[in-house]
């Protein structure tokens, strides 16, 4: 009898021990999953301002019409509450939903495919157990028939998608591999910063393709080159500056704007210093997208002319009246507040869309734990017509040693139509 009681006691003890251990491991997985969801910036696409987190319905404009993000809360009727881990993994790695329909590649499953099994399990645990289920029906796309048919996406995936998990490069350091894993996969930098082809496919997914991270365009914004290009990329940035930018939204002479401002505010500022350093290490290893390109040569002829009151250069008077108070006559701005325009790689990109958009619609720097006050640049669409915007942007892109192409009024008019700003001022 005593032996039987002892056996029952031991069995109960072991059962209790495992019952106590499981929640601890489970909570670690959930906490890790929250970090992964933040690094993956899931909220940016799956949360509309003023709505419950992860309930979707964010509008995303594509060349064939608008699509809307889906509800990824664990609601069983309208979210992913009925997804098994296998269903979840297939959606993120292969772009196939539980019911078998294919996802549009605006959802970056082409990058998320590289997420390893441990991180994928942790992300699944977090979304299923820590996110509040919300009943929110998904909105159908605005893409007209027959372009809205999903079956052609199978051919697209066959042609352009690699669903393999990230494989470490044994010739590189652990830090480099961590950075490559984050950049290529979880943080999906290529979604915005890699140019796309006619089929909307990214023209490269890792450092083996020189087009990878060489700059892209998204919803009227030009995402800058992240390679070692000294003129338009990160060639003149130090690894420390890259990490600082991702954490605070600023360096001494640069500030985040547009979609990148939101990415820093909601995602990268929360990454550990080790992960930020790893990302910077990987990015600094990328060769230049244009090896002959050189950083702009410093020149003070523009400053000298403005100081003397010489406004003969088109756009110079507009700059003095609208921009110089914050960005200064010498174009150097103010440290960690108003960015420099002289030598700014974002200013000198081949695609001036972002600079035009900032002038038209204004911009706001991210609010971060390191920079709690987001500075706002006002919009000028209400007071400057298309030609005036073109003139001042051209002035900025060609002054203080900057050497970028001119902008015409037609380019401005096209972006103004996409902007939420006020109509063109007739002067």
XYZ file of C-alpha atoms in Angstrom:
427
model
C 0.000 0.000 0.000
C 2.775 2.366 0.895
C 4.589 1.545 -2.321
C 1.428 2.308 -4.275
C 0.969 5.603 -2.421
C 4.616 6.464 -3.016
C 4.202 5.734 -6.739
C 1.152 7.962 -6.929
C 3.025 10.706 -5.095
C 6.013 10.488 -7.455
C 3.708 10.513 -10.495
C 1.854 13.527 -9.135
C 5.130 15.286 -8.378
C 6.473 14.695 -11.872
C 3.185 15.808 -13.411
C 3.165 18.947 -11.277
C 6.788 19.652 -12.138
C 6.100 19.523 -15.867
C 2.912 21.541 -15.447
C 4.925 24.221 -13.686
C 7.743 24.170 -16.223
C 5.558 24.412 -19.333
C 4.118 27.894 -18.688
C 7.606 29.310 -18.099
C 8.827 27.982 -21.459
C 5.542 29.040 -23.044
C 5.885 32.610 -21.767
C 9.438 32.795 -23.079
C 8.169 31.756 -26.489
C 5.364 34.309 -26.407
C 7.721 37.101 -25.348
C 10.073 36.144 -28.141
C 7.125 36.100 -30.525
C 6.195 39.650 -29.606
C 9.755 40.740 -30.397
C 9.596 38.921 -33.724
C 6.243 40.519 -34.591
C 7.766 43.916 -33.800
C 10.910 43.244 -35.833
C 8.724 42.049 -38.710
C 6.674 45.264 -38.395
C 3.438 43.267 -38.623
C 1.416 46.098 -37.099
C 2.400 48.539 -39.841
C 0.369 46.707 -42.472
C -2.208 44.967 -40.313
C -3.311 47.879 -38.122
C -5.229 50.962 -39.216
C -4.805 54.049 -37.036
C -7.624 54.166 -34.481
C -8.499 50.471 -34.875
C -7.664 47.480 -32.695
C -4.190 45.995 -33.309
C -3.779 43.495 -36.138
C -7.351 43.806 -37.436
C -6.251 44.667 -40.967
C -8.082 46.689 -43.647
C -5.087 48.944 -44.354
C -5.254 50.131 -47.954
C -2.227 49.396 -50.129
C -2.042 50.745 -53.658
C -0.693 48.444 -56.381
C -0.285 49.037 -60.123
C -3.516 47.123 -60.803
C -5.665 48.440 -57.950
C -5.845 48.713 -54.177
C -5.704 45.732 -51.852
C -6.398 45.630 -48.121
C -4.516 43.829 -45.374
C -6.285 41.078 -43.472
C -7.285 40.460 -39.882
C -4.542 38.418 -38.190
C -6.022 38.360 -34.704
C -7.010 34.883 -33.398
C -10.715 35.495 -34.109
C -12.091 32.213 -35.461
C -14.580 33.773 -37.881
C -12.690 36.666 -39.445
C -9.079 36.208 -38.340
C -6.593 33.353 -38.111
C -8.085 31.633 -35.063
C -8.603 28.396 -36.988
C -5.088 28.316 -38.385
C -2.881 25.447 -37.251
C 0.840 26.106 -37.037
C 1.229 24.374 -40.397
C -1.435 26.653 -41.933
C 0.315 29.690 -40.476
C 3.738 28.634 -41.663
C 2.452 27.914 -45.179
C 0.882 31.376 -45.391
C 4.076 33.128 -44.315
C 6.480 30.985 -46.313
C 4.500 30.058 -49.392
C 1.858 32.780 -49.612
C -1.055 30.326 -49.420
C -3.964 30.934 -47.024
C -5.689 28.190 -45.025
C -8.502 27.877 -47.558
C -5.985 27.475 -50.380
C -6.212 30.886 -52.047
C -2.929 32.571 -52.874
C -1.844 35.807 -51.246
C -0.757 38.838 -53.206
C 3.022 39.351 -52.991
C 2.388 42.725 -51.345
C 2.428 40.476 -48.288
C 6.200 39.852 -48.058
C 6.087 36.061 -47.886
C 9.003 36.156 -50.320
C 11.063 37.434 -47.360
C 9.215 35.787 -44.473
C 10.026 32.411 -46.048
C 13.514 32.814 -44.581
C 12.264 32.937 -40.968
C 13.575 29.906 -39.080
C 11.343 27.362 -37.354
C 11.969 28.586 -33.795
C 11.014 32.152 -34.662
C 8.018 31.032 -36.697
C 6.699 28.947 -33.772
C 7.247 31.861 -31.389
C 5.415 34.283 -33.667
C 2.512 31.860 -34.004
C 2.297 31.435 -30.209
C 2.252 35.194 -29.695
C -0.467 35.932 -32.239
C -2.643 33.063 -31.061
C -2.317 33.577 -27.325
C -1.407 37.168 -26.553
C -3.234 39.138 -29.242
C -6.869 39.876 -28.478
C -9.285 38.249 -30.961
C -11.371 40.863 -32.736
C -14.278 40.207 -35.085
C -13.431 42.358 -38.090
C -14.364 41.208 -41.571
C -11.751 41.495 -44.280
C -12.265 43.881 -47.155
C -12.086 42.657 -50.730
C -9.573 44.217 -53.083
C -10.441 46.954 -55.557
C -8.654 45.085 -58.347
C -11.140 44.601 -61.212
C -11.932 41.299 -62.881
C -10.163 39.461 -64.492
C -7.007 40.890 -62.876
C -8.307 39.902 -59.437
C -8.162 36.179 -60.205
C -5.671 34.485 -57.903
C -4.692 31.370 -59.872
C -2.044 33.198 -61.981
C -0.159 33.813 -58.727
C 0.853 30.148 -58.776
C 2.852 30.868 -61.923
C 4.257 34.018 -60.315
C 5.417 32.008 -57.294
C 6.965 29.356 -59.536
C 8.909 32.012 -61.427
C 9.974 34.335 -58.624
C 9.572 32.788 -55.161
C 12.109 30.771 -53.174
C 10.497 29.316 -50.046
C 13.740 28.062 -48.441
C 14.579 29.080 -44.868
C 17.673 31.271 -44.453
C 20.896 29.273 -44.601
C 23.865 30.774 -42.723
C 26.995 31.565 -44.705
C 29.770 29.646 -42.984
C 32.393 32.014 -44.405
C 30.917 34.961 -42.513
C 30.737 35.894 -38.823
C 27.798 35.153 -36.553
C 26.988 38.876 -36.438
C 27.000 39.150 -40.245
C 24.691 36.135 -40.504
C 22.323 37.544 -37.907
C 22.180 40.793 -39.867
C 21.629 38.960 -43.146
C 18.835 36.890 -41.558
C 17.084 40.024 -40.330
C 17.554 42.143 -43.462
C 16.743 39.437 -45.995
C 13.912 37.911 -43.999
C 12.250 39.169 -40.850
C 12.627 42.933 -41.362
C 12.029 42.463 -45.133
C 14.045 45.531 -46.158
C 13.956 44.447 -49.794
C 10.192 44.936 -49.977
C 10.737 48.681 -50.256
C 14.427 49.095 -51.051
C 14.819 46.640 -53.945
C 13.638 47.628 -57.438
C 10.822 45.591 -58.956
C 10.289 44.199 -62.434
C 7.295 44.293 -64.745
C 5.649 41.446 -62.826
C 6.117 43.342 -59.545
C 8.850 40.890 -58.539
C 11.853 42.026 -56.547
C 14.995 42.034 -58.679
C 17.139 40.378 -56.039
C 16.830 38.784 -52.604
C 20.369 38.770 -51.224
C 23.867 40.138 -51.683
C 24.543 37.886 -54.657
C 22.445 40.162 -56.863
C 23.810 43.700 -57.230
C 20.258 45.051 -57.605
C 19.344 43.887 -54.084
C 18.603 46.933 -51.893
C 19.730 49.309 -54.644
C 16.607 51.450 -54.224
C 12.933 51.030 -55.003
C 9.652 52.868 -55.270
C 6.527 52.330 -53.211
C 3.284 54.314 -53.325
C 4.939 57.408 -54.729
C 7.949 57.310 -52.401
C 11.459 56.418 -53.489
C 13.168 54.121 -51.000
C 16.895 54.952 -51.115
C 19.815 52.750 -52.043
C 21.167 50.764 -49.061
C 24.289 49.442 -50.759
C 27.791 50.870 -50.501
C 27.044 53.482 -53.165
C 28.859 56.623 -51.996
C 26.571 59.044 -53.814
C 23.072 57.646 -53.229
C 23.578 54.816 -50.729
C 25.279 54.071 -47.425
C 28.850 54.254 -48.655
C 29.569 57.363 -46.600
C 27.678 56.107 -43.518
C 29.425 54.300 -40.685
C 27.934 51.156 -39.162
C 27.356 53.145 -35.976
C 25.369 55.777 -37.881
C 23.164 53.123 -39.483
C 22.381 51.566 -36.090
C 21.740 55.008 -34.585
C 19.396 55.929 -37.439
C 17.336 52.742 -36.999
C 17.100 53.318 -33.253
C 16.429 57.063 -33.099
C 15.371 58.160 -36.576
C 18.338 60.559 -36.744
C 22.034 60.855 -37.318
C 23.895 64.143 -37.027
C 22.901 65.144 -40.553
C 20.030 62.837 -41.526
C 16.438 62.263 -40.453
C 13.891 59.604 -41.322
C 10.868 60.572 -43.393
C 7.859 59.044 -45.110
C 7.267 55.290 -44.669
C 10.695 54.844 -43.058
C 9.664 57.150 -40.250
C 6.781 54.813 -39.463
C 9.003 51.721 -39.701
C 11.396 53.171 -37.122
C 8.603 54.334 -34.843
C 6.781 50.987 -34.820
C 9.587 48.526 -35.354
C 13.318 49.117 -35.526
C 13.613 51.367 -32.459
C 12.636 48.345 -30.346
C 15.341 46.052 -31.708
C 18.199 45.195 -29.392
C 21.487 46.996 -29.841
C 23.021 43.683 -30.884
C 20.476 43.233 -33.663
C 20.857 46.825 -34.852
C 24.614 46.352 -34.954
C 24.174 43.111 -36.903
C 21.946 44.825 -39.468
C 24.501 47.614 -39.859
C 27.330 45.110 -40.246
C 25.485 43.285 -43.003
C 24.465 46.455 -44.847
C 28.012 47.806 -44.756
C 29.214 44.590 -46.397
C 27.096 45.168 -49.515
C 29.098 46.367 -52.517
C 28.104 49.565 -54.268
C 25.280 49.378 -56.767
C 27.360 51.780 -58.874
C 31.067 51.447 -58.148
C 32.163 54.614 -60.033
C 29.681 56.809 -58.139
C 31.344 59.329 -55.846
C 30.079 61.288 -52.879
C 29.222 64.894 -53.661
C 32.124 67.313 -53.495
C 31.607 70.060 -50.948
C 31.169 73.480 -52.526
C 30.256 76.838 -50.980
C 29.483 78.787 -54.162
C 25.730 78.426 -53.534
C 26.048 79.735 -49.986
C 28.201 82.638 -51.142
C 25.659 83.619 -53.787
C 22.750 83.498 -51.330
C 24.634 85.537 -48.749
C 25.301 88.226 -51.373
C 21.628 88.266 -52.311
C 22.202 86.681 -55.720
C 18.918 84.939 -56.486
C 19.551 84.410 -60.184
C 19.544 80.627 -59.965
C 15.983 79.260 -60.481
C 14.515 78.122 -57.180
C 16.974 80.060 -55.024
C 14.473 82.697 -53.877
C 11.912 79.974 -53.173
C 14.511 78.192 -51.057
C 15.336 81.311 -49.096
C 11.679 82.084 -48.421
C 10.531 78.573 -47.557
C 13.441 76.351 -46.562
C 16.507 78.232 -45.329
C 15.214 78.907 -41.808
C 15.439 75.202 -40.965
C 17.971 73.866 -43.468
C 20.218 76.973 -43.438
C 21.783 78.921 -46.254
C 24.669 76.437 -46.394
C 22.240 73.485 -46.594
C 23.757 71.845 -43.523
C 20.636 71.900 -41.344
C 20.870 71.439 -37.574
C 22.323 68.421 -35.806
C 19.781 65.702 -35.002
C 16.855 67.969 -35.826
C 16.556 69.473 -39.300
C 18.493 67.285 -41.741
C 21.266 68.516 -43.975
C 20.451 68.854 -47.663
C 24.064 69.306 -48.728
C 25.556 65.893 -49.446
C 22.369 64.085 -48.394
C 22.270 60.761 -50.246
C 18.455 60.721 -50.200
C 18.435 64.082 -51.977
C 20.693 62.864 -54.772
C 18.890 59.687 -55.785
C 17.983 59.139 -59.417
C 14.323 59.127 -58.424
C 13.279 62.477 -56.846
C 9.820 61.229 -55.787
C 10.433 61.353 -52.050
C 11.860 64.861 -52.122
C 8.914 66.080 -54.189
C 6.471 64.346 -51.844
C 8.058 65.934 -48.786
C 7.716 69.413 -50.286
C 4.115 68.750 -51.282
C 2.831 66.881 -48.238
C 5.345 67.677 -45.525
C 7.009 65.118 -43.284
C 7.320 64.038 -39.676
C 10.287 62.453 -37.972
C 9.559 59.391 -35.806
C 8.830 59.579 -32.112
C 11.188 57.158 -30.392
C 12.378 56.392 -26.904
C 15.618 58.192 -27.730
C 13.902 61.100 -29.490
C 10.573 61.743 -27.818
C 9.658 64.820 -29.850
C 8.821 64.205 -33.492
C 9.619 67.261 -35.584
C 7.226 68.183 -38.385
C 7.959 69.845 -41.698
C 4.895 71.662 -43.050
C 3.416 70.908 -46.451
C 3.814 73.431 -49.256
C 1.318 72.125 -51.798
C -1.135 74.841 -50.793
C 1.270 77.678 -51.613
C 3.588 76.402 -54.369
C 2.492 75.411 -57.857
C 4.034 72.563 -59.841
C 6.721 74.668 -61.495
C 7.724 76.288 -58.208
C 8.054 72.889 -56.519
C 10.116 71.643 -59.458
C 12.362 74.709 -59.250
C 13.062 74.473 -55.532
C 13.658 70.709 -55.653
C 16.012 71.149 -58.612
C 17.820 73.901 -56.693
C 18.315 71.606 -53.696
C 19.511 68.711 -55.885
C 22.108 70.859 -57.632
C 23.461 73.098 -54.842
C 26.319 72.877 -52.283
C 28.077 70.276 -54.422
C 24.992 68.100 -54.956
C 24.866 66.705 -58.475
C 21.469 65.204 -59.217
C 19.216 65.599 -62.235
C 16.691 68.405 -62.619
C 12.980 67.963 -61.853
C 10.199 69.136 -64.168
C 6.678 70.323 -63.425
C 5.128 67.219 -65.009
C 6.789 64.979 -62.415
C 5.407 67.177 -59.658
C 1.898 67.200 -61.156
C 1.845 63.403 -61.280
C 2.788 63.052 -57.626
C 0.435 65.844 -56.572
C -2.484 63.765 -57.854
C -1.437 60.951 -55.520
C -0.847 63.267 -52.573
C -3.331 63.954 -49.804
C -2.271 67.586 -49.866
C -4.260 70.491 -51.200
C -4.680 71.182 -54.943
C -2.101 73.097 -56.903
C -1.927 76.830 -56.331
C -2.384 78.766 -59.561
C 0.097 81.651 -59.834
